[in-house]
């Protein structure tokens, strides 16, 4: 875990009031600090190898890795070497979700991309950061074309980038759907029931035994396939989901922090504050304040 004070990167550094998105390509270094954003980010490793720190997790990254980072996610990339001849090059597509959703409103079939919209703050849902590997070249194609259009700013570049983004959404949706299909193919048919049970029970204490029973499997089998399907432990998943739900409530309601803590299953306000800050990098009041500035 990187022990740094978490800075919040404000939206006004990137958005000029006309476009809801910004695209860049950077060689990562050790200069940028651990940070969260006032916007949603999609990052793609275009060259090299290194690490990404998200929350308290340290992930080895390489060319072809794509990360979706919702509002409030704290992270930083680090190259694996200080050798300038071995750079870690990352493309970033960042956007203000509310403005992006409004710009895309009414696009045919977009409402059927629920998983992708959810993980990019464009629709309510589980959210949470995700990692995917570019097996088909579709992610590289998107970032290369979007960056070229944004940097060149030729006639119609805005329209092209919006169109490219919709193609990216469909690719992400297919990947997420395939992951679910893979879980079912691997005799994890109860996972969808398990996840539904967890989502419906966030306001109450939840045990793995309860979820396993709801999914119709043994607790031991549940632990094994849950970690394989989600990449994290059951406890980490519940914590993350509760914090994501609390973020939605902070953004869209005027409930107090105590009321929100109880609504997502935390009776101990102090513990809720600790968990929230560990995952998002911000205190709940600071998170709400940063969102209100958008």
CSV table of N, CA and C in Angstrom, one decimal, residues 23-29 32 35 41-52 61-67 69 75-79 87-94 143 147:
chain,number,residue,atom,x,y,z
A,23,UNK,N,-8.9,13.5,-23.5
A,23,UNK,CA,-8.1,12.3,-23.8
A,23,UNK,C,-6.6,12.7,-23.7
A,24,UNK,N,-5.8,11.9,-23.0
A,24,UNK,CA,-4.4,12.2,-23.1
A,24,UNK,C,-3.6,10.9,-23.1
A,25,UNK,N,-2.3,11.0,-23.3
A,25,UNK,CA,-1.4,9.9,-23.4
A,25,UNK,C,-0.1,10.3,-22.6
A,26,UNK,N,0.2,9.6,-21.5
A,26,UNK,CA,1.3,10.1,-20.6
A,26,UNK,C,2.3,8.9,-20.4
A,27,UNK,N,3.5,9.3,-20.2
A,27,UNK,CA,4.5,8.3,-19.6
A,27,UNK,C,4.5,8.5,-18.1
A,28,UNK,N,4.1,7.4,-17.4
A,28,UNK,CA,4.0,7.5,-16.0
A,28,UNK,C,5.3,7.7,-15.3
A,29,UNK,N,5.3,8.4,-14.2
A,29,UNK,CA,6.6,8.6,-13.4
A,29,UNK,C,6.3,8.4,-12.0
A,32,UNK,N,3.7,12.0,-9.9
A,32,UNK,CA,2.3,12.2,-9.6
A,32,UNK,C,1.9,11.5,-8.3
A,35,UNK,N,-4.1,9.8,-5.9
A,35,UNK,CA,-5.1,10.8,-6.1
A,35,UNK,C,-6.5,10.1,-6.4
A,41,UNK,N,-12.9,7.9,-15.1
A,41,UNK,CA,-11.7,7.7,-15.9
A,41,UNK,C,-11.7,6.3,-16.4
A,42,UNK,N,-11.2,6.1,-17.7
A,42,UNK,CA,-10.9,4.8,-18.3
A,42,UNK,C,-9.4,4.9,-18.7
A,43,UNK,N,-8.6,4.0,-18.1
A,43,UNK,CA,-7.2,4.0,-18.4
A,43,UNK,C,-6.8,2.8,-19.2
A,44,UNK,N,-5.9,3.0,-20.1
A,44,UNK,CA,-5.4,1.8,-20.9
A,44,UNK,C,-3.9,1.9,-21.0
A,45,UNK,N,-3.3,0.7,-20.7
A,45,UNK,CA,-1.8,0.6,-20.7
A,45,UNK,C,-1.4,0.4,-22.2
A,46,UNK,N,-0.8,1.4,-22.8
A,46,UNK,CA,-0.4,1.3,-24.2
A,46,UNK,C,1.0,0.7,-24.5
A,47,UNK,N,1.9,0.9,-23.5
A,47,UNK,CA,3.2,0.4,-23.6
A,47,UNK,C,3.8,0.1,-22.3
A,48,UNK,N,4.7,-0.9,-22.2
A,48,UNK,CA,5.5,-1.1,-21.0
A,48,UNK,C,4.8,-1.9,-19.9
A,49,UNK,N,5.4,-2.0,-18.8
A,49,UNK,CA,4.9,-2.7,-17.6
A,49,UNK,C,5.1,-1.8,-16.4
A,50,UNK,N,4.4,-2.1,-15.4
A,50,UNK,CA,4.5,-1.3,-14.1
A,50,UNK,C,3.5,-1.8,-13.1
A,51,UNK,N,3.0,-0.9,-12.3
A,51,UNK,CA,2.1,-1.2,-11.3
A,51,UNK,C,1.0,-0.1,-11.2
A,52,UNK,N,-0.2,-0.5,-10.8
A,52,UNK,CA,-1.2,0.4,-10.4
A,52,UNK,C,-1.7,0.1,-9.0
A,61,UNK,N,0.7,-4.3,-13.9
A,61,UNK,CA,0.0,-4.0,-15.2
A,61,UNK,C,1.0,-4.1,-16.3
A,62,UNK,N,0.4,-4.4,-17.5
A,62,UNK,CA,1.2,-4.5,-18.7
A,62,UNK,C,0.4,-4.0,-19.9
A,63,UNK,N,1.0,-3.9,-21.1
A,63,UNK,CA,0.3,-3.5,-22.3
A,63,UNK,C,-1.0,-4.3,-22.5
A,64,UNK,N,-2.1,-3.6,-22.8
A,64,UNK,CA,-3.3,-4.2,-23.0
A,64,UNK,C,-4.3,-4.2,-21.8
A,65,UNK,N,-3.8,-3.8,-20.7
A,65,UNK,CA,-4.7,-3.7,-19.5
A,65,UNK,C,-5.6,-2.5,-19.6
A,66,UNK,N,-6.9,-2.6,-19.4
A,66,UNK,CA,-7.8,-1.5,-19.3
A,66,UNK,C,-8.4,-1.5,-17.9
A,67,UNK,N,-8.5,-0.3,-17.3
A,67,UNK,CA,-9.2,-0.1,-16.0
A,67,UNK,C,-10.3,0.9,-16.2
A,69,UNK,N,-12.4,3.4,-13.8
A,69,UNK,CA,-12.3,4.0,-12.5
A,69,UNK,C,-13.4,4.9,-12.2
A,75,UNK,N,-6.2,6.2,-6.9
A,75,UNK,CA,-5.2,5.3,-7.6
A,75,UNK,C,-4.0,6.1,-8.0
A,76,UNK,N,-3.0,5.4,-8.5
A,76,UNK,CA,-1.8,6.0,-9.1
A,76,UNK,C,-1.1,4.9,-9.9
A,77,UNK,N,-0.5,5.2,-11.1
A,77,UNK,CA,0.3,4.3,-11.8
A,77,UNK,C,1.8,4.5,-11.4
A,78,UNK,N,2.6,3.5,-11.5
A,78,UNK,CA,4.0,3.6,-11.3
A,78,UNK,C,4.7,2.7,-12.3
A,79,UNK,N,5.8,3.2,-13.0
A,79,UNK,CA,6.6,2.4,-13.9
A,79,UNK,C,7.3,1.4,-13.1
A,87,UNK,N,9.5,2.9,-20.7
A,87,UNK,CA,8.4,3.7,-20.1
A,87,UNK,C,7.1,2.9,-19.9
A,88,UNK,N,6.3,3.4,-19.0
A,88,UNK,CA,5.0,2.9,-18.8
A,88,UNK,C,4.1,3.9,-19.4
A,89,UNK,N,3.5,3.7,-20.6
A,89,UNK,CA,2.7,4.7,-21.3
A,89,UNK,C,1.2,4.3,-21.1
A,90,UNK,N,0.5,5.3,-20.6
A,90,UNK,CA,-1.0,5.1,-20.3
A,90,UNK,C,-1.8,6.1,-21.0
A,91,UNK,N,-2.9,5.6,-21.7
A,91,UNK,CA,-3.9,6.5,-22.3
A,91,UNK,C,-5.0,6.7,-21.2
A,92,UNK,N,-5.5,7.9,-21.1
A,92,UNK,CA,-6.6,8.2,-20.2
A,92,UNK,C,-7.8,8.9,-21.0
A,93,UNK,N,-8.9,8.3,-20.8
A,93,UNK,CA,-10.2,8.9,-21.4
A,93,UNK,C,-11.0,9.3,-20.1
A,94,UNK,N,-11.1,10.6,-19.9
A,94,UNK,CA,-11.8,11.0,-18.7
A,94,UNK,C,-13.1,11.8,-19.1
A,143,UNK,N,-8.5,3.8,-28.0
A,143,UNK,CA,-7.6,4.8,-27.5
A,143,UNK,C,-6.8,5.5,-28.5
A,147,UNK,N,-7.5,9.4,-29.1
A,147,UNK,CA,-6.4,10.3,-28.8
A,147,UNK,C,-6.0,11.1,-30.1
